[in-house]
Short mmCIF file of C-alpha atoms in Angstrom, two decimals:
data_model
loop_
_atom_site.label_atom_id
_atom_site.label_comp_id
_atom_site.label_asym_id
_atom_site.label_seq_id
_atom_site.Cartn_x
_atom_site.Cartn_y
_atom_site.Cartn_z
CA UNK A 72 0.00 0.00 0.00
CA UNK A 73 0.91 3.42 -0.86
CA UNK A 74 2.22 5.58 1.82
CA UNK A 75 -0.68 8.20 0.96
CA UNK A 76 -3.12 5.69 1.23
CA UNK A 77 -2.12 4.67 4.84
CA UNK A 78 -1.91 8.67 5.41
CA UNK A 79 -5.46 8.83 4.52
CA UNK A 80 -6.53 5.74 6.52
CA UNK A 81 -4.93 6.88 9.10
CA UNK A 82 -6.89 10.53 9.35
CA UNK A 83 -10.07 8.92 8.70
CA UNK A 84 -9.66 6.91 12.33
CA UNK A 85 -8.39 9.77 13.70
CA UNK A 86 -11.72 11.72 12.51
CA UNK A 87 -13.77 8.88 13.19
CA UNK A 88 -13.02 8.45 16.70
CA UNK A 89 -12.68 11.95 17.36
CA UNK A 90 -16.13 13.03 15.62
CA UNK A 91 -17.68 10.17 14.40
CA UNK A 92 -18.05 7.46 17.35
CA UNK A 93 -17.76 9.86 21.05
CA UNK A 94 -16.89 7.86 23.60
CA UNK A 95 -19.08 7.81 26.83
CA UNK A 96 -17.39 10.63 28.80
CA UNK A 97 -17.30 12.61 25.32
CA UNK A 98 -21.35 12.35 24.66
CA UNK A 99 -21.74 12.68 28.25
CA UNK A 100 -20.22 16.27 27.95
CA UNK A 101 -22.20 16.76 24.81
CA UNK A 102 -25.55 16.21 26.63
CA UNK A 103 -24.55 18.43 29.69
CA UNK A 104 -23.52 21.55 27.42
CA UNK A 105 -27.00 20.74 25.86
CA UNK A 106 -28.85 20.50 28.63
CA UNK A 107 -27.38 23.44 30.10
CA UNK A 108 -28.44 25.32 26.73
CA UNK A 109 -31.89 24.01 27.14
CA UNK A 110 -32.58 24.79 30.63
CA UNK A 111 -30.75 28.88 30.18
CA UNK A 112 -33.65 29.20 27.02
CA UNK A 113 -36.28 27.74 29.32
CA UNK A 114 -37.16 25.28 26.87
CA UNK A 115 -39.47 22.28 27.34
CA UNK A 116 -37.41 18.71 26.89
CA UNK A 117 -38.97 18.44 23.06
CA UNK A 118 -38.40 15.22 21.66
CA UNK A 119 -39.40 15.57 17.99
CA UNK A 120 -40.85 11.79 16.50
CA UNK A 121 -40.28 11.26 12.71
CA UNK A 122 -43.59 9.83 10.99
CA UNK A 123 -43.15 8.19 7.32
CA UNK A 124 -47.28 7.06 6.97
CA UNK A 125 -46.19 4.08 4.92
CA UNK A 126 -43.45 2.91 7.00
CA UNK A 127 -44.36 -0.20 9.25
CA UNK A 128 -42.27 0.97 12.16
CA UNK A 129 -43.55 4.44 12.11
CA UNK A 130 -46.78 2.79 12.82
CA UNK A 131 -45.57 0.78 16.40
CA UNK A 132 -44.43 3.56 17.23
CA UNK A 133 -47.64 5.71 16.94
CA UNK A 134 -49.02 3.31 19.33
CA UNK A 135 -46.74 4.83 22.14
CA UNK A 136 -46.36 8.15 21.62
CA UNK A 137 -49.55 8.68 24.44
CA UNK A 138 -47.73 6.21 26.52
CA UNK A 139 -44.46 8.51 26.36
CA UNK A 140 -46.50 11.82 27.03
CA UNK A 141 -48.05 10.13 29.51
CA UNK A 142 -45.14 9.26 30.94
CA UNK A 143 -42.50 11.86 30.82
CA UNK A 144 -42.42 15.52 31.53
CA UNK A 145 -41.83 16.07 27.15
CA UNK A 146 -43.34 18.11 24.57
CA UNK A 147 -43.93 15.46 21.58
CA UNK A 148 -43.07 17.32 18.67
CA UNK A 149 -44.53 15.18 15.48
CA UNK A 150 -43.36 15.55 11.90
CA UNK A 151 -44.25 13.81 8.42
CA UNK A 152 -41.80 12.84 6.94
CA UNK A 153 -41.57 11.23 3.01
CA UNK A 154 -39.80 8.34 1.57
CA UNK A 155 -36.03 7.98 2.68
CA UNK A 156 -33.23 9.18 0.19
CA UNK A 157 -31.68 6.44 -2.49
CA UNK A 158 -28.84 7.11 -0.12
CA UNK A 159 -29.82 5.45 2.59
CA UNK A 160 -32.23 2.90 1.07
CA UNK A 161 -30.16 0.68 -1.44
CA UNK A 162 -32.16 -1.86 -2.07
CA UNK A 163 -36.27 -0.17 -1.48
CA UNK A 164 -38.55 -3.20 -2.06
CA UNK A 165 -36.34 -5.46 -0.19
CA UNK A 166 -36.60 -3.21 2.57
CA UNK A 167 -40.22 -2.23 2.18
CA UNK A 168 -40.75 -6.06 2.63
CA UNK A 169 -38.20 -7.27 5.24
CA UNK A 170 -39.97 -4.12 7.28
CA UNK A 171 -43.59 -5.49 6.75
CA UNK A 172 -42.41 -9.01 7.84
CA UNK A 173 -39.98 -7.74 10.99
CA UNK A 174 -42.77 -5.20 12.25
CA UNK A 175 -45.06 -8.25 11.98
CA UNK A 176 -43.37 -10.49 13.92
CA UNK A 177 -41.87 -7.84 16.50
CA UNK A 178 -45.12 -6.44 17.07
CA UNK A 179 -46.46 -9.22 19.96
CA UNK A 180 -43.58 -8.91 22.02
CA UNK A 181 -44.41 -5.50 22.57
CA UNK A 182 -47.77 -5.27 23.27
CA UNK A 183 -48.52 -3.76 19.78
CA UNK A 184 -50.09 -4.64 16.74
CA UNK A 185 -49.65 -4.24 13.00
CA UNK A 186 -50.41 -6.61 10.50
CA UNK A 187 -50.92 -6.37 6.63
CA UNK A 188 -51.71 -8.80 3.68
CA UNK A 189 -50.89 -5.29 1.50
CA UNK A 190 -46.94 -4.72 0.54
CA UNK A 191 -47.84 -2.05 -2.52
CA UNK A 192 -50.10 0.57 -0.57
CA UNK A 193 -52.22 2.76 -3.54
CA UNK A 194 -49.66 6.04 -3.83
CA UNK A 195 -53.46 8.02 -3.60
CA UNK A 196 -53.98 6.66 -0.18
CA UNK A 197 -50.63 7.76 0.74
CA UNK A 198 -51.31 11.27 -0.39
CA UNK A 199 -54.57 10.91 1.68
CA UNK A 200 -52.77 10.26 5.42
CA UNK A 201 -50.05 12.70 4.51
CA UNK A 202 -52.83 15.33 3.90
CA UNK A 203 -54.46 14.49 7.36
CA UNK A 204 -51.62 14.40 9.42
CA UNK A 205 -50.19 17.09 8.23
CA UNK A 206 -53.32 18.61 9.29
CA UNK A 207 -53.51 16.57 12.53
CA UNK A 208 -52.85 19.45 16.24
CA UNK A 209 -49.77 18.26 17.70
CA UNK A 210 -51.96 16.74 20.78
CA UNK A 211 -54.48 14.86 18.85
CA UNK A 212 -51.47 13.32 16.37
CA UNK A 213 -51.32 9.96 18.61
CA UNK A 214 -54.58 9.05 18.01
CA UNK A 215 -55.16 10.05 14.58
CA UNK A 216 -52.07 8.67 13.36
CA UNK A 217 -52.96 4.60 14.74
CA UNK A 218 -56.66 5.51 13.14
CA UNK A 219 -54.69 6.63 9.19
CA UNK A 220 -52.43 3.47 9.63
CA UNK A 221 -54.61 0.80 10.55
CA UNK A 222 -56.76 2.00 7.13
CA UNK A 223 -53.81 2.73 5.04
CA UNK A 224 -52.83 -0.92 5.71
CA UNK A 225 -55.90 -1.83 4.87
CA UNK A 226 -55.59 0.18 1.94
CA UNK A 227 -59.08 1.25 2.55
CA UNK A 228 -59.65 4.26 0.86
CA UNK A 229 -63.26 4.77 2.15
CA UNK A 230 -62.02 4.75 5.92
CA UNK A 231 -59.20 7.28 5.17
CA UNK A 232 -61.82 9.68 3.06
CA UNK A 233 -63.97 9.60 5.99
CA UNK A 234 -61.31 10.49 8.37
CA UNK A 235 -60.16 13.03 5.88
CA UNK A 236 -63.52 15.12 6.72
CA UNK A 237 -62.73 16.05 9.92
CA UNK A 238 -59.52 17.40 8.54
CA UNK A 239 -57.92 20.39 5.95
CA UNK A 240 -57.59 19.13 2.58
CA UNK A 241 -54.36 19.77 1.42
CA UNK A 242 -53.22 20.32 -2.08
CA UNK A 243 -50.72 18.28 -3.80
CA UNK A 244 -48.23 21.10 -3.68
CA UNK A 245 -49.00 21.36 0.02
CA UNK A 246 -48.24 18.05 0.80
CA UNK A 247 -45.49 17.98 -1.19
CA UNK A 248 -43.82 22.03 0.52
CA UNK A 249 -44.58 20.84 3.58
CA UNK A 250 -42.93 17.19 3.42
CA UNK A 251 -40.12 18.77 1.87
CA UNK A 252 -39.76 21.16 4.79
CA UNK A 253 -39.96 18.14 7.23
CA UNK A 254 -37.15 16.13 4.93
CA UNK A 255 -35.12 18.87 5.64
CA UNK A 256 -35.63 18.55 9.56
CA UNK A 257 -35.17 15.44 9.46
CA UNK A 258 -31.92 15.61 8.05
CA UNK A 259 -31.14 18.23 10.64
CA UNK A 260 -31.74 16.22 13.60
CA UNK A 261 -29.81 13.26 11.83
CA UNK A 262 -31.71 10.76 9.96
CA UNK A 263 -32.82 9.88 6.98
CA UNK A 264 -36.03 7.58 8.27
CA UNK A 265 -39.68 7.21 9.49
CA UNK A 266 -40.41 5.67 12.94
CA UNK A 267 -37.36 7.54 14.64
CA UNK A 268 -37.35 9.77 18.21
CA UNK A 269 -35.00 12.12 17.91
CA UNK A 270 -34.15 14.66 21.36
CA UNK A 271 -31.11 16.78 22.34
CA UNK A 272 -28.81 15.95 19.34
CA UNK A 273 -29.50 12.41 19.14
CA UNK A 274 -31.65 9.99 17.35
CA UNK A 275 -33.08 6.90 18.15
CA UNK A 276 -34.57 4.18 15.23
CA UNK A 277 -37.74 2.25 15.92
CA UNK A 278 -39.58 0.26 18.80
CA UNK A 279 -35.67 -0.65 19.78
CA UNK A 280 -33.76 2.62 20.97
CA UNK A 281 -36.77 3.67 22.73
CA UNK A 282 -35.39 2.46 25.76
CA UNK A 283 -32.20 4.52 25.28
CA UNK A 284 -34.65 7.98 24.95
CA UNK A 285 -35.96 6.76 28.32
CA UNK A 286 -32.58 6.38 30.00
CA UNK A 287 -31.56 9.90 28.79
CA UNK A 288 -34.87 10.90 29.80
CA UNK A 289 -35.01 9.86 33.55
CA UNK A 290 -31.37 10.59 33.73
CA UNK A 291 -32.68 13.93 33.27
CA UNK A 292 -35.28 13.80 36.35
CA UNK A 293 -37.97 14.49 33.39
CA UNK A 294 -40.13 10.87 34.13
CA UNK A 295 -43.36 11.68 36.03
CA UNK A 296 -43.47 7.99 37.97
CA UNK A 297 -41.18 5.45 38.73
CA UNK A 298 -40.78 3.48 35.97
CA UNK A 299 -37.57 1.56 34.02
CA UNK A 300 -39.52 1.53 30.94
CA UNK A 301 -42.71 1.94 29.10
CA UNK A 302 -41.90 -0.91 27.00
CA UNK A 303 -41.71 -4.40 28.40
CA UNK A 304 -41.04 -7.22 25.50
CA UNK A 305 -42.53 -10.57 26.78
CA UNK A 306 -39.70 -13.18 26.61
CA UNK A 307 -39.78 -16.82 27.05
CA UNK A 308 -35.94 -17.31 28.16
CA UNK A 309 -37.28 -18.53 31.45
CA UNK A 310 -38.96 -21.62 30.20
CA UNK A 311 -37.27 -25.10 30.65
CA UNK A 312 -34.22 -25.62 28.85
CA UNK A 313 -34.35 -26.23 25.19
CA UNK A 314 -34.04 -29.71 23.50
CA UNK A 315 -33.75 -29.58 19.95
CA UNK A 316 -31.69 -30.98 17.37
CA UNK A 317 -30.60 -30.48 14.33
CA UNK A 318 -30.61 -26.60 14.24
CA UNK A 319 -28.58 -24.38 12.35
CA UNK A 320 -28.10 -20.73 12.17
CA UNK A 321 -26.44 -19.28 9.08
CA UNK A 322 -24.83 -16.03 10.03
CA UNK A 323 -24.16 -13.73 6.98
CA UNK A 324 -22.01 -10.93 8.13
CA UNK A 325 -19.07 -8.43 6.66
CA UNK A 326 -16.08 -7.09 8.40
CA UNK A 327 -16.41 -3.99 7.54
CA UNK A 328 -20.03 -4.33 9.23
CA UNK A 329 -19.97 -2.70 12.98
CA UNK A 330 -23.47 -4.42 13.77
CA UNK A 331 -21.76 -7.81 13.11
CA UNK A 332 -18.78 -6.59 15.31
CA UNK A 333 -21.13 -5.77 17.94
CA UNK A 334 -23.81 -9.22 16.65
CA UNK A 335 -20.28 -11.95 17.44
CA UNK A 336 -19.75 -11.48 21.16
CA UNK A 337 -23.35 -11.92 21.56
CA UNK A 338 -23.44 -14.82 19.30
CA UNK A 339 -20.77 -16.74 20.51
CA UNK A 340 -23.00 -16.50 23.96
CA UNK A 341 -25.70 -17.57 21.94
CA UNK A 342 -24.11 -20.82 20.63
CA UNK A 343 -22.97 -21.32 24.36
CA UNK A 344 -26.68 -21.32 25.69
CA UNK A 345 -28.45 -22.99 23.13
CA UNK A 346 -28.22 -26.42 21.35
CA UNK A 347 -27.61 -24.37 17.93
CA UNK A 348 -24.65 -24.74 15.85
CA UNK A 349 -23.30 -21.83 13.62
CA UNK A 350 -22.22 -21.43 10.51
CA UNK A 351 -20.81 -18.07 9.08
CA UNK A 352 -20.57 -17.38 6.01
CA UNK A 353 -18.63 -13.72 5.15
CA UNK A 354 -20.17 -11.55 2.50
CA UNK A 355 -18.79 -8.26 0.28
CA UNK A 356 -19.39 -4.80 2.35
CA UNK A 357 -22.33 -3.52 0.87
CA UNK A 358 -20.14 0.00 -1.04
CA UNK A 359 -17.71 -2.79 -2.13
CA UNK A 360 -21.43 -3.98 -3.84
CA UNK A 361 -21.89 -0.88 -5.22
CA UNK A 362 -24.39 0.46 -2.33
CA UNK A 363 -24.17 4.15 -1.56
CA UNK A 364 -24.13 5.25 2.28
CA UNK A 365 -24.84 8.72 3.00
CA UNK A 366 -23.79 10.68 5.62
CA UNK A 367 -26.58 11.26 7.56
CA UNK A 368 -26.58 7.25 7.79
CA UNK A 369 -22.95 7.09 8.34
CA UNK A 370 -23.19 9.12 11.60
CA UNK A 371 -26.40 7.55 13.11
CA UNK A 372 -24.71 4.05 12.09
CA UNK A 373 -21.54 4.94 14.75
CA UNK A 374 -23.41 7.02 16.98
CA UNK A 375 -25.92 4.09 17.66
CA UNK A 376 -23.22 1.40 17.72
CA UNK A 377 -21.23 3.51 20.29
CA UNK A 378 -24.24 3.28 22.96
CA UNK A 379 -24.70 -0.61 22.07
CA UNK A 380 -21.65 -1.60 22.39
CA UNK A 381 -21.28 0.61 25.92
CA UNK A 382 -24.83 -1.06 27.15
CA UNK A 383 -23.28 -4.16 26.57
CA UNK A 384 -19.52 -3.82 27.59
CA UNK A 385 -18.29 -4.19 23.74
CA UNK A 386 -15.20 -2.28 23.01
CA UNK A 387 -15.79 -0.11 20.84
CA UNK A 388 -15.19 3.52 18.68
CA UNK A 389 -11.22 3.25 18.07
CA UNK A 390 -11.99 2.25 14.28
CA UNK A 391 -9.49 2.33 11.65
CA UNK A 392 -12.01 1.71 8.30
CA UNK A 393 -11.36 -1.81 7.19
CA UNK A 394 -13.21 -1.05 3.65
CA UNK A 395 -11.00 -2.57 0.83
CA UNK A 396 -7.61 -4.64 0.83
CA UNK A 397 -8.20 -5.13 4.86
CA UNK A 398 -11.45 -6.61 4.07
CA UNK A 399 -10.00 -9.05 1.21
CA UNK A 400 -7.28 -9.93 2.87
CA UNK A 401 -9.45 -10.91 5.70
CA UNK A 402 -11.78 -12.94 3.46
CA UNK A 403 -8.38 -14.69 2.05
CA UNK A 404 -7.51 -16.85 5.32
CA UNK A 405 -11.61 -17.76 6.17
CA UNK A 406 -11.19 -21.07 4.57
CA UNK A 407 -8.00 -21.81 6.12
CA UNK A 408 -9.27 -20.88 10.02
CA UNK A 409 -12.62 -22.73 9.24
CA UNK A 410 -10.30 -25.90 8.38
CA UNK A 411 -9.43 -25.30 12.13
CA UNK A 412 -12.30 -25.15 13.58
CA UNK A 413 -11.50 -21.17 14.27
CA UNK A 414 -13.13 -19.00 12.07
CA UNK A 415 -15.58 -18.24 15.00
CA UNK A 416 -12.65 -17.05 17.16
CA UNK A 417 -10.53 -15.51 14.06
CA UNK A 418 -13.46 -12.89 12.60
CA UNK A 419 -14.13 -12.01 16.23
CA UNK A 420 -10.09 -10.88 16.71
CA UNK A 421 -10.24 -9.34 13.44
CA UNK A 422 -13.05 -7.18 13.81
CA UNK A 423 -12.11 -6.38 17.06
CA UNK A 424 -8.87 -4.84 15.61
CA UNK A 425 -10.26 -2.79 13.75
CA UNK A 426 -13.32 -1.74 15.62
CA UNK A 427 -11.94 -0.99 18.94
CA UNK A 428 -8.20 -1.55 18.87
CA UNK A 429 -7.45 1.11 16.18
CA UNK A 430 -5.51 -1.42 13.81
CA UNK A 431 -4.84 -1.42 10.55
CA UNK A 432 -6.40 -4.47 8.93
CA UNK A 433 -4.72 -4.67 5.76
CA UNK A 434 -1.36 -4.58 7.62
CA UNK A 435 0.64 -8.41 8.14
CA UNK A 436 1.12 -6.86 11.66
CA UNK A 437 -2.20 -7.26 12.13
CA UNK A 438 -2.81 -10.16 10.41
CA UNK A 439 -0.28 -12.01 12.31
CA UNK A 440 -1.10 -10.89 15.46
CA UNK A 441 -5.07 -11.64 15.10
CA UNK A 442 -3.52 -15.33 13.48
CA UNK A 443 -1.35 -15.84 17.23
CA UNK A 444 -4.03 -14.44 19.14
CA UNK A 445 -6.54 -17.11 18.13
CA UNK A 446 -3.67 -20.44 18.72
CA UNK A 447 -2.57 -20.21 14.77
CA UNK A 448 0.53 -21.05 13.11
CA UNK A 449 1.76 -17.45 11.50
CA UNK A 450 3.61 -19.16 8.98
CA UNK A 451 1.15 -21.75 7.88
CA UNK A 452 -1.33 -19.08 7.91
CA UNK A 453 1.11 -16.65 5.50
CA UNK A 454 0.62 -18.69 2.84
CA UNK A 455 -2.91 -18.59 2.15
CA UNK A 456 -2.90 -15.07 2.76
CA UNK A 457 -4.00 -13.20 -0.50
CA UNK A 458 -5.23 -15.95 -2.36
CA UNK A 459 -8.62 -15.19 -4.47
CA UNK A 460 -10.39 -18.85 -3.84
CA UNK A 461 -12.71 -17.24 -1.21
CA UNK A 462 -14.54 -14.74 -4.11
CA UNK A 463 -16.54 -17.77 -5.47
CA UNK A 464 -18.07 -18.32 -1.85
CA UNK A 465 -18.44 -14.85 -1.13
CA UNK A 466 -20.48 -14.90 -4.14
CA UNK A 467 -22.72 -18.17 -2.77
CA UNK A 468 -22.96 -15.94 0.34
CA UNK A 469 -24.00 -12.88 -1.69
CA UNK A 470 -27.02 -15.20 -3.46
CA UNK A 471 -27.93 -16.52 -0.25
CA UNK A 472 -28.65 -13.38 1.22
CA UNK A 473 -30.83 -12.14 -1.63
CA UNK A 474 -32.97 -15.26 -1.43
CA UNK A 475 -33.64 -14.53 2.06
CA UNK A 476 -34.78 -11.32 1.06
CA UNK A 477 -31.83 -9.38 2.83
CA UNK A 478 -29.33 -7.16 1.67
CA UNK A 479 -26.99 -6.25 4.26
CA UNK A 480 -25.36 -7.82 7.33
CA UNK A 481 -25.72 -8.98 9.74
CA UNK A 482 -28.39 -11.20 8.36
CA UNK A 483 -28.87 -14.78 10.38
CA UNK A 484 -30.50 -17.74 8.92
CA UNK A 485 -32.37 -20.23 11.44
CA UNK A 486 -32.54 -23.32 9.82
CA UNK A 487 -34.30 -26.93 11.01
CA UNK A 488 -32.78 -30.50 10.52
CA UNK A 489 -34.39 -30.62 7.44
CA UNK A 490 -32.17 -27.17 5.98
CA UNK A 491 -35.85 -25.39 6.04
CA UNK A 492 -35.34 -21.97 6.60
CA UNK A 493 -37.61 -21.43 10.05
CA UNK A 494 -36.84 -17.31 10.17
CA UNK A 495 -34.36 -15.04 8.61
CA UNK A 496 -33.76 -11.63 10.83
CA UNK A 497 -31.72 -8.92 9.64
CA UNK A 498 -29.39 -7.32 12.60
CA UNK A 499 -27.73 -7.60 16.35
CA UNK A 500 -30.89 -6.53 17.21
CA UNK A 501 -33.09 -9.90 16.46
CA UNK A 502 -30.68 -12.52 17.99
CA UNK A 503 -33.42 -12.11 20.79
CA UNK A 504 -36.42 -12.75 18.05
CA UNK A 505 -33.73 -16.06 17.34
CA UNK A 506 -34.29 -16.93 20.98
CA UNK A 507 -38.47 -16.59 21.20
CA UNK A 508 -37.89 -18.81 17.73
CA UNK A 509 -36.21 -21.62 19.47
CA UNK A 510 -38.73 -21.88 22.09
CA UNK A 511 -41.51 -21.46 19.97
CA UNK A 512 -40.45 -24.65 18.09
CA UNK A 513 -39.78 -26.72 20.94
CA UNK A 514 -43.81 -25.75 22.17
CA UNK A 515 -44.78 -27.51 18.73
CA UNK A 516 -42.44 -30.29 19.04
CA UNK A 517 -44.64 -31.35 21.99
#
């Protein structure tokens, strides 16, 4: 590698882990100077919620705002939002159906509900809630909003017209000015989605940060009653330990991913608890697909893995970007630790190095000392390094992904003794949903 290539890596961790991925006591000094701010303008704590109507997790999370209100001393500050840039949304009817399916599924757990035989929602109907929301008084929004979704689900254009009388009929050029003006505070608080909370400089995705806005939130004396959370997800873990045979998980991950960083500590847990054995199979970064990541996405990405891995004691946030030769290079000795029975052991060192340890991955350094770490032979392991026989897997991997209907890592595969797939989940954040699986299958197996 060129010396101005390893200059350039070398800022870009510097940025990153100045800017891009605070540590604890830096975000902690963040949110004092912003709360200070706050309190000297006698502002209310405003936590703004991002609404995309046609968004499945924008809908669960309608079903709570009251419950937050409720809840916590907060003005809820509700904005419509359109459809997410090509930017951040690489691959839009894979995700438009993986969300139907995972909101589906989640929903239960949660005490919600959202179901939907409809994936292609009639773009007139969508024109129709964004017209009466945007209309919607900031108070009555909770309400209203459940009321549009269930019907724009439904796609039932009747129900929405009628709810559409007790509200201003915007224009098309209304909806579309004042979406547009929304878009653009959305990008301003940091995201680029529907079904997002967003208070004090940070933004948190979905049913699953909520819990993080409530930390901040009572860490901030703002909760009126003693609670840990609004949201309790029902869990099965203490049920009699599981008997089952036969199962397989398929774990399709990239090292330049930091959700699988953060997904292999807690899967190697996993496979210690459960009667599961797991398979990885590595696939191509998605920009080394061809996938654009925008900035907005880039920031929430860190920001978001920074307080997971601190919730969970995961080193994280000294990252030196392993995107390119690190990655292949990587790739090149999979085969060779899997012949050992250590490629579990050898992706977690690796990622590790260049998640948390500030390495550089393309480096032999590196290499070598993530080879020793893990028990291997350095010179054995030299000369596989750099060969191209992994790219025809990769590929397998790539195709095995797509049939799933998943597009970016960590995606995990639950298969029975038969190789049926039982559930496919897409992030660090299911390997729960894996769990409720397992003991869902022994209660049939009875």
């Amino acid at each position: 590698m060129l010396l101005i290539d390893w200059v350039k890596l070398e800022l870009r961790r510097r940025v990153t882990k100045l800017l891009l991925a605070p540590s604890p006591s830096r975000r902690k000094k963040t949110r004092e100077k912003r709360e200070k701010k706050r309190r000297a303008e006698n502002k209310p704590h405003q936590v703004f919620y991002l609404h995309q109507v046609d968004d499945p997790y924008s809908h669960l999370c309608c079903q709570i705002l009251d419950q937050l209100e409720n809840s916590y001393d907060i003005e809820l500050i509700p904005l419509v939002v359109g459809t997410p840039p090509p930017s951040s949304t690489p691959e839009v009817e894979m995700l438009k159906k993986h969300s139907i399916e995972d909101a589906t599924v989640i929903a239960p757990y949660y005490g919600l509900t959202f179901g939907t035989s409809e994936t292609d929602i009639e773009p007139e109907n969508i024109k129709i809630a964004q017209s009466i929301l945007l209309g919607t008084e900031q108070e009555s929004f909770a309400k209203i909003s459940l009321n549009v979704g269930e019907a724009l689900w439904r796609n039932d254009t009747e129900k929405l017209k009628t709810l559409q009388k007790n509200a201003a009929i915007l224009s098309d050029e209304e909806i579309s000015e004042s979406i547009n003006i929304n878009n653009q505070k959305q990008k301003q608080l940091g995201h680029y989605y529907g079904g997002v909370f967003a208070y004090e400089g940070e933004c948190y995705g979905g049913i699953d940060r909520v819990p993080f806005l409530e930390e901040r939130l009572i860490a901030l004396g703002a909760n009126k009653f003693d609670q840990l959370s609004i949201l309790k997800r029902r869990s099965s873990k203490d049920k009699l330990p599981l008997k089952l045979d036969g199962i397989t998980l398929e774990v399709l991950f990239s090292a330049r991913s930091p959700y699988s960083y953060l997904a292999l500590p807690q899967l190697i847990e996993f496979r210690k608890r459960y009667p599961v054995t797991i398979v990885y199979r590595p696939i191509l970064p998605m920009v080394m697909r061809g996938m654009v990541i925008n900035r907005e996405k880039l920031l929430y990405i860190l920001s978001d893995c920074t307080r997971i891995a601190e919730k969970k004691g995961i080193p994280f946030g000294n990252i030196i970007d392993p995107l390119g030769k690190a990655v292949e290079r990587c790739y090149s000795l999979f085969k060779f630790t899997k012949e050992k029975g250590k490629e579990e052991d050898y992706f977690n060192a690796f990622l590790k190095a260049v998640w948390s340890e500030g390495q550089h991955g393309y480096l032999d350094k590196t290499i070598k000392n993530v080879v020793e770490k893990i028990g291997l032979n350095w010179g054995e392991a030299k000369k596989e390094l750099d060969n191209n026989d992994w790219r025809k897997e990769i590929e397998r991997n790539r195709l095995a992904l797509y049939d799933v209907g998943k597009w970016g890592p960590p995606t995990m595969i639950l298969k029975n003794q038969d190789k049926k797939v039982i559930l496919s989940v897409w992030g660090q954040d299911r390997i729960w949903l894996i769990e409720e699986t397992l003991y869902l299958m022994q209660e049939r197996n009875k």
